[in-house]
Short mmCIF file of C-alpha atoms in Angstrom, two decimals:
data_model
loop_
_atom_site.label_atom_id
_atom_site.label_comp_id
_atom_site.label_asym_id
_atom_site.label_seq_id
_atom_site.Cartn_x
_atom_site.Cartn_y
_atom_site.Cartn_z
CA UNK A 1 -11.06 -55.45 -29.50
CA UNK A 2 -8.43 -55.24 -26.66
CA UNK A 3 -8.70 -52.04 -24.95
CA UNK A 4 -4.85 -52.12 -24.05
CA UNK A 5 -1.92 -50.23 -25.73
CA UNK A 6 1.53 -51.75 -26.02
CA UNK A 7 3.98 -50.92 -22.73
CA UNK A 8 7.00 -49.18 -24.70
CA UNK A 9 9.82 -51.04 -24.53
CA UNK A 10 12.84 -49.80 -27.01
CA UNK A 11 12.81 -46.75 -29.66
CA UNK A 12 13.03 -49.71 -32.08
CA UNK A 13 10.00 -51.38 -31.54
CA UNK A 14 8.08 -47.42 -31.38
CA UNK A 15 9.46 -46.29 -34.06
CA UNK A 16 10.11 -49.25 -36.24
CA UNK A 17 7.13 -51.71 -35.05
CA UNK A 18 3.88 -52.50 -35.77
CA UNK A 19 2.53 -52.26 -31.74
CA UNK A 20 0.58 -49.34 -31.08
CA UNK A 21 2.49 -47.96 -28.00
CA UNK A 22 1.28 -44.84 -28.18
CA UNK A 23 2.94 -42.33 -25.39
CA UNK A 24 0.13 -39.91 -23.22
CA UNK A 25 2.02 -36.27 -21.90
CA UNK A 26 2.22 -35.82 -18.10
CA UNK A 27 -1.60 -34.62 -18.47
CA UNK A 28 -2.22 -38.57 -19.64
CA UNK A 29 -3.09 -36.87 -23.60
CA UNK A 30 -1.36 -37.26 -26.99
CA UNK A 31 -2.08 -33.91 -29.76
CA UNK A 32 -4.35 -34.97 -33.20
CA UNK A 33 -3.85 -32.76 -35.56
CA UNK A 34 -7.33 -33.31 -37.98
CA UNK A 35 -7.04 -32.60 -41.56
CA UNK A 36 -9.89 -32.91 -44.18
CA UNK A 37 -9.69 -35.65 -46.19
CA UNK A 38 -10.37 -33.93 -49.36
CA UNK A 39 -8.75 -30.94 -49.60
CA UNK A 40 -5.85 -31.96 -46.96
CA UNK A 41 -6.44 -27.93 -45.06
CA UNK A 42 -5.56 -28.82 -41.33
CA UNK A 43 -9.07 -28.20 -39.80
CA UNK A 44 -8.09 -28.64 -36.17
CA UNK A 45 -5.70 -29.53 -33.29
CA UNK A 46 -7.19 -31.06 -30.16
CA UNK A 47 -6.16 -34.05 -27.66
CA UNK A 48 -7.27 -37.11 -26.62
CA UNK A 49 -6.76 -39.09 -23.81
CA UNK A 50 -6.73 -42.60 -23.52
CA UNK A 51 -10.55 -43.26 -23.80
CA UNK A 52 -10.59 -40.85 -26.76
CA UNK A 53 -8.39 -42.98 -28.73
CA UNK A 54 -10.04 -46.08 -28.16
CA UNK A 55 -12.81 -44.55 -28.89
CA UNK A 56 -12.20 -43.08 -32.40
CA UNK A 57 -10.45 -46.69 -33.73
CA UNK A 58 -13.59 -48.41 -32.40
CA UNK A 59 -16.32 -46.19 -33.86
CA UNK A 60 -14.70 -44.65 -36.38
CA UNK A 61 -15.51 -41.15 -34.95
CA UNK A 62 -13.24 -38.38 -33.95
CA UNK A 63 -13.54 -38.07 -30.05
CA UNK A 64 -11.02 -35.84 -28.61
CA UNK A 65 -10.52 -34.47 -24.61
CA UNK A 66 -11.94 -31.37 -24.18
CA UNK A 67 -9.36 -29.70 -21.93
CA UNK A 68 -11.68 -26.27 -21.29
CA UNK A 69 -14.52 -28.47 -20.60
CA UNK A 70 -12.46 -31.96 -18.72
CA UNK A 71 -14.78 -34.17 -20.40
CA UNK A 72 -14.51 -36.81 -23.51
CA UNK A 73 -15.68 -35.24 -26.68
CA UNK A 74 -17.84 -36.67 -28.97
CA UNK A 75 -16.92 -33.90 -31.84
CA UNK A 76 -20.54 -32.98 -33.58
CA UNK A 77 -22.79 -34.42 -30.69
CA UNK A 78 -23.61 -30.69 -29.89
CA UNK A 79 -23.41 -29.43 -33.71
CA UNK A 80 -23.96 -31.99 -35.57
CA UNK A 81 -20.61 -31.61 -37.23
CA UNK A 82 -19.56 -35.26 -36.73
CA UNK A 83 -15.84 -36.09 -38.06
CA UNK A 84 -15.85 -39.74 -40.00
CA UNK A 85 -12.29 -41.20 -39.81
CA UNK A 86 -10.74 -41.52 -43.25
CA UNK A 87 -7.12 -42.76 -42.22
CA UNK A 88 -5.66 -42.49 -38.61
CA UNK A 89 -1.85 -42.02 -38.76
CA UNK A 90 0.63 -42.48 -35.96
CA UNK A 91 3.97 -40.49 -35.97
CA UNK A 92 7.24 -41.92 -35.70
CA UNK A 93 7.78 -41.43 -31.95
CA UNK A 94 3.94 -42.88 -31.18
CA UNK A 95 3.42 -39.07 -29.14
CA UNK A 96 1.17 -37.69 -31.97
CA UNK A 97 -1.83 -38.66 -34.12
CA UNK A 98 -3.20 -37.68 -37.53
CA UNK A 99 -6.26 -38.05 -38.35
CA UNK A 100 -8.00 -37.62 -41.85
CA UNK A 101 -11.51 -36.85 -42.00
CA UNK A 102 -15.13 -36.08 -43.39
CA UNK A 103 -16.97 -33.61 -42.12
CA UNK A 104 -21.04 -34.01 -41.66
CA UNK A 105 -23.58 -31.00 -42.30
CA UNK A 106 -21.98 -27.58 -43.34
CA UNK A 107 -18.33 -29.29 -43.38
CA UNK A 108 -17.09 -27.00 -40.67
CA UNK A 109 -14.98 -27.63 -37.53
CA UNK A 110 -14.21 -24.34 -35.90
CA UNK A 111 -16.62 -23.15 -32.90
CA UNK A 112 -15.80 -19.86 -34.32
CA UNK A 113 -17.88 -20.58 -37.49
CA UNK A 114 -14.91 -20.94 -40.11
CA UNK A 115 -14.57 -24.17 -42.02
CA UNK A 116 -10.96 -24.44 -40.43
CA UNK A 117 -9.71 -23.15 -37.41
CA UNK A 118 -6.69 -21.74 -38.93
CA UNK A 119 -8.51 -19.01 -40.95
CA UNK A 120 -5.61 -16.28 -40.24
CA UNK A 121 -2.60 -16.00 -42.01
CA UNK A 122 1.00 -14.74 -39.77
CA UNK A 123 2.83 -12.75 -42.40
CA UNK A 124 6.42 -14.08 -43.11
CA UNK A 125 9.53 -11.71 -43.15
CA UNK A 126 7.43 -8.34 -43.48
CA UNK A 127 7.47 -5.55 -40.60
CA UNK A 128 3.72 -5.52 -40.00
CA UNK A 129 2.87 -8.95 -37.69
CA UNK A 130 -0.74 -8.21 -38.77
CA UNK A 131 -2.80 -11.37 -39.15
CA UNK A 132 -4.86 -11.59 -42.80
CA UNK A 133 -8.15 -13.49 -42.90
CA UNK A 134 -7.79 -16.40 -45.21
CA UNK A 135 -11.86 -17.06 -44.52
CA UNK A 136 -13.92 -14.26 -45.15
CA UNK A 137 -17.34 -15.42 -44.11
CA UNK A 138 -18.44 -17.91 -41.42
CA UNK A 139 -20.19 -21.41 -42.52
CA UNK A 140 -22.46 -21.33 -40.21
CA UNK A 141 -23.57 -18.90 -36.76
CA UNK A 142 -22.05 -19.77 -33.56
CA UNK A 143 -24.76 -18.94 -31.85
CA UNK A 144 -27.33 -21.11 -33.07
CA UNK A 145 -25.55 -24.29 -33.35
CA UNK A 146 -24.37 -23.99 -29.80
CA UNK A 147 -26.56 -21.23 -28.14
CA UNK A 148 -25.42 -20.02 -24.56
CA UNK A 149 -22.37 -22.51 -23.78
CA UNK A 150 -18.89 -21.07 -22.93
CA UNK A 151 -16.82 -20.07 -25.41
CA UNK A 152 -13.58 -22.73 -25.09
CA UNK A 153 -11.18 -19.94 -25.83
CA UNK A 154 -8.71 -18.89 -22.34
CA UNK A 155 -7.32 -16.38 -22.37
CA UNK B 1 10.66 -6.00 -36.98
CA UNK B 2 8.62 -5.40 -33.13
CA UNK B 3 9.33 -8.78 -30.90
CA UNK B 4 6.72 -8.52 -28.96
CA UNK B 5 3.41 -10.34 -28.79
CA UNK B 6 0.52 -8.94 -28.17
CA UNK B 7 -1.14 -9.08 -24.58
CA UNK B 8 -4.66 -11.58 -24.38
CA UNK B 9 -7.22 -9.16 -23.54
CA UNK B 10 -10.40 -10.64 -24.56
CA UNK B 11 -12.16 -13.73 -26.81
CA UNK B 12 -12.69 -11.56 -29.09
CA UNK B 13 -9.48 -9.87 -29.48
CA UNK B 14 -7.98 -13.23 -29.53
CA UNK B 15 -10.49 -15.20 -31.94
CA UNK B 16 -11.64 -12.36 -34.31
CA UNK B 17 -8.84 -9.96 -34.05
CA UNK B 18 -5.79 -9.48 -36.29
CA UNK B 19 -3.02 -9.11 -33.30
CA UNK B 20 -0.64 -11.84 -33.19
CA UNK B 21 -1.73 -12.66 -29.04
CA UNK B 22 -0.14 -16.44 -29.24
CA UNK B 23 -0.48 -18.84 -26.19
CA UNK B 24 1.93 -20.29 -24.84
CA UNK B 25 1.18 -23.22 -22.65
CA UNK B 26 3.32 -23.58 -18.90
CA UNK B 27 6.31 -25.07 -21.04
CA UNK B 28 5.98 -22.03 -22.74
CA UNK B 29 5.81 -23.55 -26.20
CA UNK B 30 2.71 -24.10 -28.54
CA UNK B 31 2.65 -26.83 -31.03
CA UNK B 32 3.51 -26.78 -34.34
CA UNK B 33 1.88 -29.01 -37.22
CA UNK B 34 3.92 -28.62 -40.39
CA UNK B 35 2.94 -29.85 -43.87
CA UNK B 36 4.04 -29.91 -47.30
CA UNK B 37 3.14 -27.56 -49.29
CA UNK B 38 2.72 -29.45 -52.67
CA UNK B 39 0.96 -32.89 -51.29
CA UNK B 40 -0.47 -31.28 -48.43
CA UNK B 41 0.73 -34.49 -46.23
CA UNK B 42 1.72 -33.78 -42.34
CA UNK B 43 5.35 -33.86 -42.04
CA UNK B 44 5.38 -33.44 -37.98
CA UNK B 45 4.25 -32.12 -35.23
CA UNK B 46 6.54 -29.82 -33.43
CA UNK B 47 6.75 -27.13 -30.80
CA UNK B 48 7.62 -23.94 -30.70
CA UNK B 49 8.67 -21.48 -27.87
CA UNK B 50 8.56 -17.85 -28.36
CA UNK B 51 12.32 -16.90 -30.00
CA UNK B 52 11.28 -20.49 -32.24
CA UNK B 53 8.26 -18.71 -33.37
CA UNK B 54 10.13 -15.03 -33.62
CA UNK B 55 12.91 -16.62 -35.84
CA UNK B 56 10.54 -18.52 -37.92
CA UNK B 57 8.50 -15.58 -38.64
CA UNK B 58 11.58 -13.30 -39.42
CA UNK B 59 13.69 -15.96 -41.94
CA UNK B 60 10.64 -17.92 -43.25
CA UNK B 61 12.86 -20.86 -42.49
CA UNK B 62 11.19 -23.59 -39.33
CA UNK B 63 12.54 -23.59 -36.62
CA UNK B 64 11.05 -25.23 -33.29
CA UNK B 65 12.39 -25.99 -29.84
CA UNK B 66 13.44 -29.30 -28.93
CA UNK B 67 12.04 -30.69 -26.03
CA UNK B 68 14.17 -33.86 -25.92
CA UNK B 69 17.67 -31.66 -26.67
CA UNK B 70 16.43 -28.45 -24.97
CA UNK B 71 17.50 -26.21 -27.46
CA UNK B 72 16.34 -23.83 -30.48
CA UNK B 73 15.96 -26.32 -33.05
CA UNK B 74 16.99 -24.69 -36.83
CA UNK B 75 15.57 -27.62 -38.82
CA UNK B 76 17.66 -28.78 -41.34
CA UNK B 77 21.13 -27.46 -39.44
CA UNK B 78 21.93 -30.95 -39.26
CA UNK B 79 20.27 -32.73 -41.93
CA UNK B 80 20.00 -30.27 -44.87
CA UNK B 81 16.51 -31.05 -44.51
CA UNK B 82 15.84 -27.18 -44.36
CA UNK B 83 12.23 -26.37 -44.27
CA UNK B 84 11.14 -23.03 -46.38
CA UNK B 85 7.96 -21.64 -45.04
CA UNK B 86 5.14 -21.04 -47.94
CA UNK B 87 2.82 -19.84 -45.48
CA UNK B 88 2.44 -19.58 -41.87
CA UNK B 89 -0.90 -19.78 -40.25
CA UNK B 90 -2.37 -19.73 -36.70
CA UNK B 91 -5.58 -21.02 -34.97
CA UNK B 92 -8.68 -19.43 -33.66
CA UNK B 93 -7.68 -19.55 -30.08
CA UNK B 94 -3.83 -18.91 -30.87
CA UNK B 95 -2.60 -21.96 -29.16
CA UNK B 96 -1.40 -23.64 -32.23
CA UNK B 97 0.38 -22.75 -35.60
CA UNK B 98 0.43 -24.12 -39.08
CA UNK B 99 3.42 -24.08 -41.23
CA UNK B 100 2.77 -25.17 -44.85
CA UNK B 101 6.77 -25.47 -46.04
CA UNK B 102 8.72 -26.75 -48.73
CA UNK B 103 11.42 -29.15 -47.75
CA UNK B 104 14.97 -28.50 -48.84
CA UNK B 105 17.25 -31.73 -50.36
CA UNK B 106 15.52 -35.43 -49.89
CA UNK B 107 12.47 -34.02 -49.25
CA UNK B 108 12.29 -35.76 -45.84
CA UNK B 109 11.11 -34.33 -42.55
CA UNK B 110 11.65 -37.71 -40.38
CA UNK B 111 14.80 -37.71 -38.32
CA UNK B 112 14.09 -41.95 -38.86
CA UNK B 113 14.52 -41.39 -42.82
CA UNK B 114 10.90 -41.47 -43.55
CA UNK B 115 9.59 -38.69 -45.95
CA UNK B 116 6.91 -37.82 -43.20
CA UNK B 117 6.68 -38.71 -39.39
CA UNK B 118 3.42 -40.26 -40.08
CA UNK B 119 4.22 -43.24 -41.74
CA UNK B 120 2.12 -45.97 -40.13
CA UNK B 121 -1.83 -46.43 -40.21
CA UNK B 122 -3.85 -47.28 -37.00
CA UNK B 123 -6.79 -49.61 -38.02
CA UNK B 124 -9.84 -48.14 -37.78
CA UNK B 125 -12.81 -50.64 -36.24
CA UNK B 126 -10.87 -53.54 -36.56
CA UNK B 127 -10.03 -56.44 -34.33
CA UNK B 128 -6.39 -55.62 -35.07
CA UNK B 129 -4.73 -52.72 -33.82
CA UNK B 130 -1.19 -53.72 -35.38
CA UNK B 131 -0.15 -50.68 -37.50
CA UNK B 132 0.27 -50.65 -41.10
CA UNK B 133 3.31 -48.84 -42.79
CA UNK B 134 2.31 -46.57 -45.68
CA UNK B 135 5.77 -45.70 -46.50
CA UNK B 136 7.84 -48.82 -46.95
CA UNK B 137 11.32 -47.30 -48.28
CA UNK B 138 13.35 -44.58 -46.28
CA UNK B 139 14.36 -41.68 -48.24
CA UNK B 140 17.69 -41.19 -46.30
CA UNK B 141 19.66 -42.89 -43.74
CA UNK B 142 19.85 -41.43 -40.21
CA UNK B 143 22.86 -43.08 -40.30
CA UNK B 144 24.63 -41.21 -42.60
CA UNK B 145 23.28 -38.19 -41.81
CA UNK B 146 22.77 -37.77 -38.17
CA UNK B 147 25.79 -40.04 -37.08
CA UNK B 148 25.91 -40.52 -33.32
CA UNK B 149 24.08 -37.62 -32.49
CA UNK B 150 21.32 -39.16 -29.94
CA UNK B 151 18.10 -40.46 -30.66
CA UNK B 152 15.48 -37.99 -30.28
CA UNK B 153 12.55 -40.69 -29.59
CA UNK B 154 11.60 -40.94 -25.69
CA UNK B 155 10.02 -43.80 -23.80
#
């Protein structure tokens, strides 16, 4: 497989083409937004760089950037929560991806412990801004599956 | 309705808490993946800066910032293409939000006519990277219903 992307050359040919032109942020990353294959729920949002892109088409494994960590990501080489690629999309403007996926072992993807990462709910339209769980218990403990490494969260 | 977001004080706070304490990144926006709330299918990824977020929160209708126009983007000013919010969610970190929305008219979210931005499939381990369109009939011209206005898409 050729390891290059398409040089971008009109909107026509990125947005109405079949070359994958895909274009990398300042930072040299695109945004995947991951959702589960079966029951659609967004699971994640990370980014990948160049490498991490490749790398997913070629092994049919979701490998992202880490930006908290500045490494490539394997996603499940530390939990064992490996992502199989379903269906890889490509938006319109070739500056997004979409990947569908299955998940290995307890079919979570959050390092919190949640199945999803979006496990709170922003009310619409009411005065309270008080977030509401969605997830009530945590597939599996944090702790365990990844022990003493950092948290990813900044503040 | 308060306007203000919570300060980041801790992990915890931010991943286990129920105060809205979003992150924005040095653009000051955080991305926004919206679906649709009957197939579940991502529609686009969009950002947000902090009044996008506010206003979204407060009508229940999308709106985003545009990067390429620099403005508060009310979807669906333009097009019609209004986008009702069914539920609004955020991730564990708060650098990210999910909108789950019904779409207003055509049913279309792609300013290229498409129903959803993500209408092409990368191959996955094959030789062939050339993309394959899943959606092979627009649902509106951009033509007709954006007129000159410029072409969002960037090089």
């Amino acid at each position: 497989m050729a390891n290059e992307f398409a040089a971008r050359t009109s909107v026509e040919q990125v947005e109405e083409g079949a070359e994958l032109a895909p274009k990398f942020d300042a930072d040299g990353l695109i945004p995947a937004v991951t959702t589960d294959a079966n029951s659609g729920e967004v699971l994640m949002v990370g980014y990948m760089n160049a490498e991490a892109l490749r790398k997913t088409i070629e092994t049919g494994e979701a490998h992202y950037w880490s930006r908290s960590r500045q490494v490539l990501w394997h996603k499940g080489a530390t939990s064992g929560l490996v992502q199989k690629v379903v269906e890889l999309m490509i938006d319109d403007d070739q500056d997004c991806v979409w990947l569908k996926v299955g998940v290995e072992g307890s079919g979570a993807s959050c390092h919190v412990g949640y199945r999803t990462c979006f496990y709170r709910r922003i009310p619409i339209g009411k005065a309270s801004k008080r977030l509401e769980f969605t997830e009530t218990e945590k597939v599996f403990d944090p702790k365990v599956v990844y022990g003493d490494a950092p948290n990813p969260t900044k503040l």
